[in-house]
XYZ file of C-alpha atoms in Angstrom:
765
model
C 37.744 4.088 -1.524
C 38.924 7.537 -0.453
C 39.104 8.931 3.103
C 38.954 12.573 4.152
C 38.893 14.388 7.482
C 37.400 17.822 8.112
C 34.625 19.783 9.785
C 31.031 20.303 8.622
C 30.803 23.845 7.277
C 27.087 23.668 6.475
C 24.298 21.235 5.592
C 22.717 21.775 2.163
C 19.898 19.228 2.425
C 18.681 16.659 4.930
C 15.819 14.161 4.781
C 14.776 13.911 8.423
C 13.036 10.574 7.895
C 15.913 8.509 6.506
C 18.961 10.667 7.295
C 19.958 11.266 3.659
C 22.147 14.385 3.751
C 24.121 16.655 1.435
C 26.773 18.598 3.354
C 29.936 20.601 2.767
C 33.064 19.401 4.571
C 36.081 21.704 4.943
C 39.201 19.571 4.457
C 42.513 21.453 4.820
C 40.838 24.668 3.766
C 39.121 23.143 0.687
C 35.352 22.589 0.309
C 34.184 19.026 -0.376
C 30.522 18.176 -1.068
C 29.557 14.884 0.602
C 26.348 12.891 0.057
C 25.157 9.925 2.107
C 23.268 8.766 5.186
C 24.244 10.854 8.231
C 22.228 10.789 11.449
C 22.345 13.683 13.906
C 25.420 15.247 12.328
C 25.484 18.978 12.979
C 27.289 21.963 11.554
C 30.755 22.322 13.115
C 31.343 18.618 13.831
C 34.616 17.009 12.803
C 34.190 13.894 10.650
C 36.314 11.244 9.050
C 34.485 10.070 5.918
C 35.173 7.182 3.522
C 33.619 6.772 0.097
C 33.985 7.125 -3.651
C 34.268 10.265 -5.754
C 31.557 10.739 -8.356
C 31.229 13.422 -11.019
C 27.778 14.972 -10.978
C 26.769 16.546 -14.340
C 25.461 19.687 -12.604
C 27.145 19.917 -9.189
C 30.608 18.634 -10.083
C 32.740 16.311 -7.959
C 31.128 14.843 -4.837
C 32.171 12.217 -2.311
C 29.537 9.477 -2.047
C 30.042 8.484 1.585
C 29.828 4.804 2.540
C 31.117 5.098 6.129
C 31.830 7.913 8.536
C 32.771 8.486 12.137
C 32.558 11.558 14.276
C 35.867 12.427 15.954
C 36.400 14.815 18.855
C 37.704 18.254 17.831
C 41.477 18.251 18.280
C 42.203 21.963 18.827
C 40.572 24.892 20.602
C 39.355 26.485 17.341
C 37.596 23.273 16.281
C 36.027 22.882 19.717
C 34.717 26.426 19.706
C 33.371 26.034 16.158
C 31.536 22.813 17.078
C 30.044 24.043 20.346
C 28.922 27.325 18.773
C 27.293 25.651 15.747
C 24.070 24.806 17.581
C 24.979 21.117 17.925
C 24.528 21.508 21.691
C 21.165 23.009 22.564
C 21.592 26.142 24.690
C 25.147 26.945 23.614
C 25.637 29.774 21.116
C 28.872 31.202 19.650
C 29.505 33.644 22.544
C 29.054 31.010 25.265
C 31.129 28.503 23.262
C 33.974 31.016 23.119
C 33.863 31.500 26.914
C 33.877 27.714 27.573
C 36.858 27.067 25.292
C 38.729 30.107 26.625
C 38.331 28.718 30.148
C 39.135 25.032 29.528
C 41.091 25.064 26.236
C 41.989 21.622 24.856
C 40.476 20.005 27.954
C 36.956 21.228 27.067
C 35.434 17.906 25.909
C 36.907 15.913 28.786
C 35.388 18.428 31.210
C 31.940 18.192 29.541
C 32.000 14.360 29.625
C 33.759 13.677 32.949
C 33.398 16.800 35.125
C 30.295 18.632 33.823
C 29.777 20.292 37.247
C 32.778 22.507 36.453
C 30.808 24.208 33.650
C 29.137 26.363 36.323
C 32.468 28.203 36.543
C 31.465 29.852 33.241
C 29.301 32.945 33.479
C 25.829 32.174 32.072
C 25.812 28.448 32.901
C 23.680 27.300 35.829
C 23.882 23.895 37.479
C 20.761 22.778 35.594
C 22.169 23.918 32.260
C 25.457 22.151 32.969
C 23.555 18.862 33.506
C 21.616 19.351 30.242
C 24.840 19.935 28.277
C 26.418 16.822 29.790
C 23.314 14.724 28.975
C 23.341 15.874 25.335
C 27.020 15.049 24.981
C 26.443 11.569 26.465
C 23.482 10.848 24.177
C 25.432 11.791 21.053
C 28.400 9.736 22.206
C 26.158 6.707 22.941
C 24.513 6.872 19.531
C 27.765 7.114 17.637
C 29.272 4.214 19.544
C 26.172 2.145 18.786
C 26.430 3.030 15.088
C 30.044 1.823 15.007
C 28.984 -1.374 16.824
C 26.229 -2.065 14.274
C 28.411 -1.333 11.260
C 30.802 -4.138 12.216
C 27.998 -6.571 11.293
C 27.660 -5.099 7.821
C 24.582 -3.028 8.698
C 24.172 0.055 6.541
C 23.929 3.511 8.086
C 20.244 3.693 7.116
C 19.327 0.489 8.959
C 21.642 1.326 11.858
C 19.722 4.563 12.404
C 16.395 2.649 12.465
C 17.782 0.051 14.885
C 19.222 2.620 17.302
C 16.057 4.737 17.202
C 14.015 1.638 18.109
C 16.159 0.130 20.879
C 18.497 2.859 22.107
C 21.147 1.438 24.434
C 19.332 -1.942 24.584
C 20.671 -2.612 21.096
C 23.769 -4.433 22.419
C 21.808 -7.072 24.353
C 19.288 -7.624 21.547
C 21.982 -8.040 18.903
C 23.926 -10.573 20.956
C 20.945 -12.567 22.266
C 18.237 -12.427 19.585
C 18.879 -10.392 16.429
C 15.739 -11.982 14.953
C 13.759 -9.543 17.069
C 14.787 -6.882 14.517
C 12.584 -8.558 11.901
C 9.555 -8.307 14.222
C 10.083 -4.740 15.385
C 11.623 -2.752 12.545
C 10.070 -1.992 9.182
C 12.536 -2.691 6.374
C 14.359 -5.485 8.233
C 12.968 -8.848 7.254
C 13.955 -12.326 8.338
C 16.674 -12.631 5.706
C 18.540 -9.516 6.865
C 18.171 -10.565 10.511
C 19.393 -14.062 9.594
C 22.462 -12.641 7.857
C 23.260 -10.532 10.944
C 22.741 -13.558 13.195
C 25.169 -15.663 11.152
C 27.847 -12.960 11.525
C 27.234 -12.877 15.274
C 27.609 -16.670 15.403
C 24.069 -17.820 16.245
C 23.498 -21.493 15.263
C 21.152 -22.429 12.410
C 19.051 -24.618 14.730
C 18.648 -21.895 17.357
C 15.140 -21.706 18.863
C 15.069 -17.980 18.137
C 15.911 -18.629 14.481
C 13.287 -21.342 14.043
C 10.524 -19.256 15.651
C 11.475 -16.210 13.621
C 11.534 -18.303 10.426
C 8.055 -19.698 11.109
C 6.650 -16.227 11.746
C 8.401 -14.886 8.640
C 6.873 -17.696 6.556
C 3.393 -16.820 7.821
C 3.880 -13.123 7.099
C 5.279 -13.887 3.641
C 2.142 -15.909 2.938
C 0.062 -12.776 3.569
C 1.871 -11.236 0.563
C 0.138 -13.956 -1.482
C -3.225 -12.989 0.029
C -3.396 -15.738 2.664
C -4.502 -15.084 6.235
C -3.177 -18.420 7.531
C -1.369 -21.554 6.339
C -2.340 -25.181 6.999
C 0.054 -26.654 9.540
C 1.732 -29.101 7.149
C 2.265 -26.450 4.451
C 3.686 -24.030 7.023
C 6.186 -26.602 8.277
C 7.274 -27.560 4.752
C 7.729 -23.914 3.686
C 9.588 -23.047 6.915
C 11.883 -26.082 6.608
C 12.835 -25.020 3.080
C 13.527 -21.476 4.251
C 15.620 -22.452 7.280
C 17.367 -25.504 5.892
C 16.488 -27.583 8.965
C 14.424 -30.734 9.492
C 10.672 -30.274 9.732
C 10.596 -32.271 12.975
C 12.677 -29.587 14.724
C 10.025 -26.957 14.132
C 6.826 -28.512 15.418
C 7.768 -28.208 19.132
C 8.264 -24.462 18.607
C 4.606 -23.972 17.635
C 3.487 -24.486 21.240
C 6.083 -21.973 22.443
C 4.899 -19.439 19.870
C 1.303 -19.897 21.039
C 2.432 -19.239 24.615
C 4.212 -16.083 23.439
C 0.998 -15.012 21.635
C 2.756 -14.907 18.283
C 0.451 -17.416 16.560
C -3.052 -18.898 16.857
C -3.823 -22.503 15.884
C -7.432 -23.130 14.851
C -8.441 -26.509 13.404
C -4.911 -27.172 12.092
C -4.815 -23.715 10.500
C -1.959 -21.563 11.779
C -2.344 -17.791 11.864
C -0.013 -14.983 12.801
C -1.993 -13.678 15.784
C -2.848 -10.308 14.184
C -4.639 -11.953 11.268
C -6.732 -14.326 13.359
C -8.009 -11.544 15.571
C -8.607 -9.314 12.553
C -10.956 -11.981 11.159
C -12.605 -12.508 14.533
C -13.083 -8.780 15.138
C -14.594 -8.291 11.678
C -17.029 -11.158 12.243
C -18.106 -9.761 15.610
C -18.617 -6.221 14.299
C -20.533 -7.484 11.253
C -22.969 -9.395 13.437
C -23.473 -6.325 15.616
C -24.309 -4.244 12.527
C -26.533 -6.897 10.952
C -29.825 -5.595 12.311
C -32.978 -6.349 10.364
C -35.879 -3.896 10.309
C -38.144 -6.886 10.485
C -36.782 -8.123 13.826
C -38.982 -10.789 15.341
C -42.008 -9.492 13.495
C -42.289 -9.583 9.758
C -43.056 -6.345 7.977
C -46.746 -5.970 7.357
C -47.809 -6.212 3.706
C -48.976 -2.599 3.937
C -45.496 -1.493 5.069
C -43.826 -3.359 2.203
C -46.320 -1.867 -0.216
C -45.556 1.604 1.128
C -41.814 1.046 0.560
C -42.454 -0.163 -2.977
C -44.599 2.883 -3.659
C -41.728 5.169 -2.589
C -39.323 3.315 -4.886
C -41.739 3.626 -7.847
C -42.005 7.359 -7.197
C -38.196 7.694 -7.264
C -38.093 5.747 -10.551
C -40.505 8.257 -12.061
C -38.426 11.197 -10.790
C -35.197 9.733 -12.183
C -36.943 8.643 -15.379
C -35.762 5.056 -15.011
C -37.425 1.673 -14.685
C -35.825 -0.821 -12.342
C -36.268 -4.498 -13.027
C -37.643 -6.699 -10.280
C -34.198 -7.725 -9.061
C -32.926 -4.142 -8.764
C -36.097 -3.196 -6.907
C -35.540 -6.082 -4.491
C -31.970 -4.840 -3.906
C -33.250 -1.390 -2.925
C -35.841 -2.967 -0.580
C -33.202 -5.163 1.102
C -30.845 -2.198 1.589
C -33.643 -0.349 3.401
C -34.690 -3.288 5.572
C -31.257 -4.487 6.743
C -28.254 -3.151 8.612
C -25.925 -4.912 6.159
C -26.631 -5.502 2.488
C -24.413 -6.802 -0.350
C -25.001 -5.952 -4.008
C -22.978 -7.788 -6.634
C -23.016 -8.166 -10.403
C -20.893 -7.823 -13.506
C -20.542 -4.849 -15.876
C -23.730 -3.469 -17.423
C -26.059 -5.136 -14.932
C -27.347 -1.885 -13.435
C -25.391 -1.601 -10.170
C -24.974 2.170 -10.561
C -28.683 2.734 -11.280
C -29.539 0.638 -8.224
C -27.113 2.598 -6.026
C -28.556 5.911 -7.269
C -32.046 4.750 -6.353
C -30.878 3.730 -2.870
C -29.220 7.118 -2.380
C -32.387 8.961 -3.422
C -34.521 6.783 -1.094
C -32.330 7.417 1.949
C -32.051 11.086 1.069
C -35.836 11.419 1.095
C -35.855 9.813 4.545
C -33.553 12.609 5.752
C -30.589 10.299 6.284
C -26.907 11.271 6.120
C -25.087 9.239 3.457
C -21.360 8.612 2.930
C -19.918 7.104 -0.265
C -16.430 5.601 -0.503
C -14.225 3.282 -2.548
C -10.780 1.746 -1.975
C -8.851 3.855 -4.513
C -8.858 7.438 -5.741
C -9.778 6.354 -9.265
C -12.673 4.212 -8.039
C -13.922 7.051 -5.805
C -13.763 9.456 -8.739
C -15.801 7.067 -10.905
C -18.339 6.686 -8.110
C -18.682 10.479 -7.852
C -19.204 10.805 -11.606
C -21.766 7.979 -11.682
C -23.857 9.126 -8.711
C -23.401 12.885 -8.652
C -22.545 12.653 -4.947
C -19.099 13.137 -3.467
C -17.267 9.865 -2.894
C -13.918 9.619 -1.110
C -11.321 6.925 -0.670
C -11.936 4.789 2.398
C -8.649 6.076 3.832
C -9.746 9.703 3.505
C -13.204 8.974 4.863
C -11.621 7.332 7.922
C -9.208 10.290 8.232
C -5.857 8.573 7.990
C -3.387 10.076 10.451
C -0.296 8.335 9.100
C 0.889 6.737 12.347
C 1.537 2.995 12.290
C -0.004 1.092 15.182
C 2.090 -0.941 17.572
C 1.740 -4.137 15.541
C 2.797 -2.413 12.298
C 0.156 -4.394 10.416
C -2.212 -1.546 9.771
C -2.408 2.165 10.324
C -4.215 4.492 12.622
C -7.278 6.422 11.572
C -8.922 9.314 13.385
C -12.284 7.603 12.852
C -12.666 4.529 15.053
C -14.768 3.120 17.922
C -14.238 6.258 19.983
C -14.792 8.686 17.108
C -17.157 6.919 14.675
C -18.344 8.114 11.291
C -21.358 10.382 11.495
C -23.699 8.801 8.976
C -26.923 6.841 8.753
C -25.907 5.008 5.573
C -22.433 4.096 4.261
C -22.059 2.746 0.715
C -18.747 1.162 -0.294
C -18.058 0.414 -3.970
C -15.429 -1.969 -5.441
C -15.550 -4.174 -2.351
C -13.564 -6.924 -4.086
C -10.501 -4.669 -3.622
C -10.913 -4.243 0.133
C -8.486 -6.362 2.146
C -8.910 -7.674 5.664
C -7.073 -4.894 7.529
C -8.815 -2.040 5.737
C -12.165 -3.753 6.289
C -11.449 -4.068 10.012
C -10.602 -0.344 10.210
C -13.816 0.511 8.347
C -16.017 -1.590 10.637
C -14.429 -0.065 13.744
C -15.627 3.350 12.613
C -19.269 2.334 12.018
C -21.840 2.630 14.806
C -24.449 -0.021 15.415
C -27.578 1.290 13.727
C -25.720 2.628 10.687
C -26.552 0.810 7.454
C -23.565 -0.634 5.581
C -24.120 -1.323 1.884
C -21.285 -3.105 0.066
C -21.133 -3.185 -3.721
C -18.720 -5.132 -5.890
C -18.152 -7.731 -8.560
C -17.364 -10.982 -6.800
C -15.836 -12.364 -10.012
C -13.076 -9.732 -10.074
C -9.607 -10.554 -8.800
C -9.362 -10.452 -4.996
C -7.641 -7.639 -3.101
C -3.890 -7.077 -3.343
C -3.704 -7.326 0.457
C -4.591 -10.435 2.489
C -8.113 -11.840 2.517
C -11.006 -12.157 0.093
C -13.527 -10.141 2.042
C -16.393 -9.828 -0.451
C -16.251 -13.498 -1.431
C -16.176 -14.622 2.221
C -19.076 -12.343 3.174
C -21.280 -13.834 0.474
C -20.109 -17.412 1.153
C -20.878 -17.074 4.882
C -24.632 -16.966 4.060
C -25.276 -14.654 6.999
C -26.180 -11.444 5.156
C -28.758 -10.447 2.530
C -27.254 -10.551 -0.974
C -28.594 -9.673 -4.417
C -26.525 -10.595 -7.482
C -27.578 -8.655 -10.578
C -27.232 -10.652 -13.803
C -29.372 -9.081 -16.506
C -27.397 -7.022 -19.040
C -29.383 -3.881 -19.857
C -30.019 -2.892 -23.450
C -27.629 0.062 -23.601
C -24.819 -1.931 -21.981
C -25.682 -4.871 -24.235
C -24.677 -2.803 -27.244
C -21.081 -2.850 -25.959
C -19.016 -5.888 -26.911
C -16.766 -5.114 -23.943
C -19.702 -5.856 -21.625
C -21.046 -8.790 -23.666
C -17.624 -10.425 -24.019
C -16.827 -9.884 -20.326
C -19.960 -11.856 -19.406
C -19.197 -14.552 -21.989
C -15.668 -14.890 -20.562
C -17.064 -15.089 -17.051
C -19.425 -17.897 -18.094
C -16.642 -19.790 -19.892
C -18.039 -19.113 -23.371
C -16.009 -18.344 -26.513
C -15.972 -14.804 -27.853
C -16.025 -13.580 -31.461
C -12.649 -12.429 -32.752
C -13.792 -11.274 -36.202
C -13.060 -7.553 -35.495
C -16.553 -6.504 -36.555
C -17.013 -4.919 -33.149
C -16.765 -1.195 -32.474
C -15.066 -1.568 -29.116
C -13.449 -5.036 -28.873
C -10.550 -5.899 -31.207
C -8.215 -8.846 -31.537
C -4.968 -8.826 -33.545
C -3.411 -12.253 -34.100
C 0.332 -11.709 -33.597
C 2.642 -14.565 -32.609
C 6.010 -12.796 -32.829
C 7.074 -10.788 -29.768
C 8.832 -8.127 -31.816
C 5.767 -7.656 -34.003
C 3.657 -7.269 -30.864
C 6.047 -4.571 -29.620
C 5.762 -2.693 -32.923
C 1.959 -2.751 -33.062
C 1.589 -2.011 -29.347
C 3.651 1.189 -29.737
C 1.642 2.238 -32.801
C -1.664 1.636 -31.012
C -0.702 3.430 -27.792
C 1.009 6.422 -29.358
C -1.378 7.164 -32.218
C -4.248 4.941 -33.341
C -6.102 4.236 -30.085
C -5.846 7.801 -28.671
C -7.400 9.166 -31.878
C -10.088 6.469 -31.873
C -11.237 7.034 -28.273
C -10.344 10.750 -28.135
C -7.898 10.429 -25.257
C -4.242 11.214 -24.551
C -1.687 8.403 -25.059
C -1.044 8.404 -21.291
C -4.718 7.541 -20.677
C -4.413 4.364 -22.749
C -3.283 1.558 -20.443
C -1.272 -1.529 -21.389
C -2.242 -4.425 -19.108
C -0.336 -7.684 -18.824
C -0.709 -10.724 -16.540
C 2.925 -10.827 -15.431
C 5.975 -8.827 -14.358
C 8.731 -10.928 -15.947
C 9.234 -12.199 -19.481
C 9.157 -10.637 -22.950
C 5.613 -9.377 -22.448
C 5.966 -8.582 -18.751
C 5.733 -5.184 -17.098
C 9.482 -4.634 -16.794
C 10.303 -5.120 -20.493
C 7.177 -3.381 -21.828
C 7.782 -0.270 -19.715
C 11.274 0.216 -21.117
C 9.973 -0.061 -24.686
C 6.990 2.238 -24.122
C 9.079 4.829 -22.270
C 11.492 4.942 -25.206
C 8.698 5.881 -27.629
C 6.206 7.797 -25.452
C 8.747 9.835 -23.449
C 12.142 9.651 -25.191
C 15.290 11.372 -23.848
C 15.297 15.117 -24.389
C 17.738 17.823 -23.330
C 14.857 19.717 -21.723
C 13.857 16.748 -19.526
C 15.836 15.967 -16.383
C 16.331 12.274 -15.702
C 17.712 10.109 -12.919
C 19.180 6.601 -13.406
C 17.623 4.098 -11.029
C 18.224 0.358 -10.891
C 18.470 -0.963 -14.449
C 16.410 1.895 -15.872
C 15.825 5.606 -15.625
C 13.147 7.995 -14.370
C 12.506 11.001 -16.618
C 10.373 14.113 -16.241
C 7.076 13.342 -17.984
C 7.128 9.606 -17.188
C 3.952 7.831 -16.116
C 4.655 6.105 -12.781
C 2.891 4.085 -10.115
C 3.248 3.860 -6.338
C 3.843 0.166 -5.594
C 3.386 0.007 -1.820
C 1.156 1.690 0.727
C 2.929 4.631 2.362
C 0.718 6.042 5.089
C 3.201 8.699 6.206
C 3.894 10.188 2.769
C 2.673 13.785 2.589
C 0.956 15.213 -0.480
C -0.238 18.690 -1.302
C -2.304 20.391 -3.971
C -0.880 23.728 -5.125
C -2.524 26.597 -7.005
C -1.233 27.842 -10.351
C 0.877 30.301 -8.360
C 2.485 27.521 -6.311
C 0.492 28.222 -3.128
C -0.639 25.062 -1.229
C -4.451 24.855 -1.138
C -4.887 21.319 0.245
C -2.687 18.707 1.867
C -2.941 15.271 3.406
C -1.243 11.964 4.142
C -1.027 8.678 2.303
C -0.102 7.445 -1.167
C -1.258 3.937 -1.921
C -0.334 0.845 -3.875
C -1.712 1.344 -7.410
C -1.881 5.167 -7.448
C -0.588 6.459 -10.808
C 0.841 9.861 -11.647
C 3.269 11.845 -13.809
C 6.831 12.881 -12.864
C 6.818 16.687 -12.778
C 10.286 17.446 -11.467
C 13.640 15.776 -10.786
C 16.165 17.730 -8.706
C 19.631 16.204 -8.428
C 20.785 18.932 -6.047
C 18.150 18.177 -3.409
C 18.058 14.506 -4.534
C 14.274 14.561 -4.902
C 11.591 13.660 -7.446
C 8.101 15.220 -7.564
C 5.144 13.169 -8.839
C 1.657 14.537 -9.459
C -1.116 11.996 -8.783
C -4.876 12.153 -9.381
C -6.641 15.292 -8.181
C -3.324 17.202 -8.638
C -1.827 15.755 -5.433
C 1.920 16.368 -5.516
C 4.332 14.122 -3.624
C 8.066 14.709 -3.147
C 10.218 11.563 -2.989
C 13.799 11.520 -1.736
C 16.004 9.424 -4.029
C 16.268 6.917 -1.177
C 12.483 6.339 -1.495
C 12.389 5.599 -5.220
C 11.995 1.876 -4.569
C 8.331 2.759 -3.907
C 7.789 3.939 -7.503
C 7.998 2.271 -10.904
C 7.117 3.088 -14.517
C 3.439 2.539 -15.322
C 3.067 2.656 -19.094
C 2.365 -1.066 -18.639
C 1.033 -2.513 -15.382
C -0.169 -5.902 -14.223
C -3.891 -6.599 -14.436
C -3.875 -7.078 -10.666
C -2.619 -3.519 -10.162
C -5.421 -2.204 -12.410
C -8.184 -3.301 -10.028
C -10.713 -0.589 -9.328
C -9.452 1.557 -12.192
C -11.146 2.329 -15.483
C -9.357 3.551 -18.606
C -10.676 4.929 -21.907
C -8.858 2.085 -23.658
C -6.938 -1.033 -22.673
C -4.344 -2.998 -24.680
C -3.519 -6.535 -23.544
C -0.557 -8.428 -25.069
C -1.262 -12.145 -24.493
C 1.047 -14.773 -25.964
C 1.940 -17.401 -23.364
C 2.485 -17.744 -19.657
C 1.996 -19.879 -16.542
C -1.367 -21.653 -16.391
C -2.034 -20.532 -12.822
C -1.746 -16.902 -13.963
C -3.328 -17.087 -17.418
C -6.853 -17.827 -16.229
C -10.441 -16.718 -16.786
C -10.591 -14.541 -13.697
C -7.561 -12.499 -14.790
C -8.831 -12.056 -18.367
C -12.278 -10.992 -17.115
C -10.740 -8.389 -14.801
C -8.524 -7.004 -17.574
C -11.375 -6.676 -20.083
C -13.655 -4.926 -17.574
C -11.052 -2.188 -16.946
C -11.833 -0.623 -20.361
C -14.531 1.963 -20.917
C -14.451 2.533 -24.682
C -12.092 0.038 -26.286
C -10.261 -3.251 -25.647
C -7.512 -4.478 -27.973
C -5.897 -7.878 -27.476
C -2.563 -8.510 -29.223
C -1.339 -12.079 -29.383
C -2.521 -15.652 -29.741
C -6.184 -16.618 -30.161
C -5.263 -20.050 -28.787
C -3.931 -18.446 -25.581
C -7.113 -16.367 -25.297
C -9.340 -19.441 -25.614
C -7.200 -21.354 -23.097
C -7.569 -18.495 -20.594
C -11.363 -18.567 -20.984
C -11.405 -22.335 -20.387
C -8.956 -22.170 -17.482
C -10.887 -21.759 -14.221
C -7.861 -22.546 -12.068
C -7.453 -19.663 -9.715
C -4.882 -19.588 -6.970
C -6.937 -20.117 -3.839
C -6.461 -18.105 -0.671
C -6.383 -19.463 2.841
C -8.876 -17.236 4.643
C -11.143 -17.909 7.601
C -13.460 -14.885 7.684
C -16.350 -16.964 6.348
C -15.899 -19.507 9.165
C -15.551 -16.820 11.848
C -18.798 -15.187 10.642
C -20.651 -18.519 10.548
C -19.399 -19.505 14.007
C -20.699 -16.279 15.516
C -23.936 -16.529 13.530
C -24.675 -19.988 14.869
C -23.720 -18.876 18.387
C -25.950 -15.797 18.100
C -28.986 -17.376 16.442
C -28.684 -20.976 17.546
C -28.703 -22.111 13.909
C -27.202 -21.245 10.564
C -28.847 -18.221 9.001
C -28.807 -19.435 5.399
C -32.309 -18.515 4.338
C -31.753 -14.811 3.653
C -28.844 -15.377 1.279
C -30.240 -18.495 -0.359
C -33.434 -16.580 -1.076
C -31.476 -13.598 -2.512
C -29.266 -15.749 -4.746
C -32.165 -17.936 -5.887
C -34.158 -14.829 -6.750
C -31.151 -13.470 -8.690
C -30.843 -16.679 -10.679
C -34.574 -16.731 -11.391
C -34.490 -13.146 -12.653
C -31.396 -13.645 -14.831
C -33.503 -15.146 -17.581
C -35.913 -12.197 -17.772
């Protein structure tokens, strides 16, 4: 490690969000470029920096700073340079010169200890003197706090977040309950807080530690899709995490209830946010669930009139709905909430188009939305009407709410969506928090129509909203099952339904769009996968290699995402002198790479630019699963530019690259809601819980023109037979049923039972 002392001549680049800075330090008359995390460092300040020298291929030698401290200027020239740099608001070079001329080497002591004497300088009033003193104190406080935090091994980046959150309260919080950091600060989880606590000397059986560990266990479970954990499972998981006896934890549950951190319902333990999210959704759903029929049934003449309108629309669109589709349109008209489900090729799009035309003829305002940009684009293409992502429809404003569990939208209870009908596609992808935000923005009296395939994988986020809505038996549901003739000509559609019903599929390669290549050697699979992606499949489906998607069940292993991406990158986007690249982790990002955003970032700005580089649209939010192409890597500014769907460009600081990964191969779960011209699935072996029917069905249904499976026919058959699906602990169904019984005095099963029975009856037609 090398140490240098000098003053900041100028700042080349600064990321205001995380403090990443490139600056030039003048050390004994020589310029030194320094890179690292600096917070509130200004031009003219004197620093002592410690780090390692690195040789940059373009910008030469730089000091990669690990630690720094700001030191008071030691001579009059340094003081004048610092004060005149703009570091102190209201002091320019001329005023700085007058202050230093008056007080000389005593200048900083005067500012900190006798600020009233600054009024002796022409141009400084009593008010201005107080402001200068306050600024000096604030900067001094922050730097002292940073030094205090660094003694516990906290990086500059986290220290900045901690100080910005707590200010001068940081000392008390760190000494009394450092576990509070995990609750309040994004990026600091239980494990980091626990490491800090051990350095401070807090005992492993501390009440604070046990409560924090229990809450952390609950929040970790939401990463698996759960909304709660059964009490016994929570205690076992928490005991393993904390390394303490299970008996020590149970008494803390009552304390956590008193603190409103958890809710216990029938031996199910929720983090409070998730319980009330379920309860709020159930309440809002019941408010929206208004039937046109009310107490009085529709007269036969009224039903006949509705049917006549639907028949007229069929004639205009030159289509013929089957009886089940027609019933779906009728139910969507008669009810405040309606759910349409069904697999590929069963006519969901035709049914939606008929609904849209019906409501349009009634003079109603209609909004269409889907969870992802790709799904919204498909919805637009299929209906001819503009569809947006749910986030854009709700007008995401990028600010996290106080609980940090969801984000704020401009559309909510106070500023609801202006529509008579809202249709949401790909509902299986919608998680609990997004669903709650959607419902908050819908007025009572607005129809909500939800469309999705209940047999798809559940959402990446917590909950299984579509499945719970149907299972609650409180809302009208129609499940389409008949495969229409045109769709029936596709083996992708036919095989998807056979997989879903647990039936074997033909692997004789006589199909035009479904192929299976028996390959039991991993290296052979690699070879054929590269050939298919780079040449054969693109020519067959008339698409670019980047549009062909490799899907795999897992991240790790020989056929996992991490290994496959390195292989595919090597062949699809090899190193080239004309392509800038940046090493990251165990791999490299290169201009031209296909990448994916792997976490929701609600504050990330994007913009669409014209061919002349002029911004023509901008917005907030890049989401888990969005894919794009790296357009630019700039080592000087330490940034990477990615272009996503609809030409949205996002600039990432190098410090944010943990949010992005290569996407030549992605997990089937990440492919939800997307459709690709062609899909390649390498399937050889893997954990039984992962290699199941549900996953295979989802992967196959992502392809539009061609599916190719590389691997073992035995594994494929085992996946079809394997119904084991990792269950999710969710309570939305129960919350809905509880409110339904309370509201109606009895369970409202008839509407759903009738809809499902009718669906089953019609499936044989």
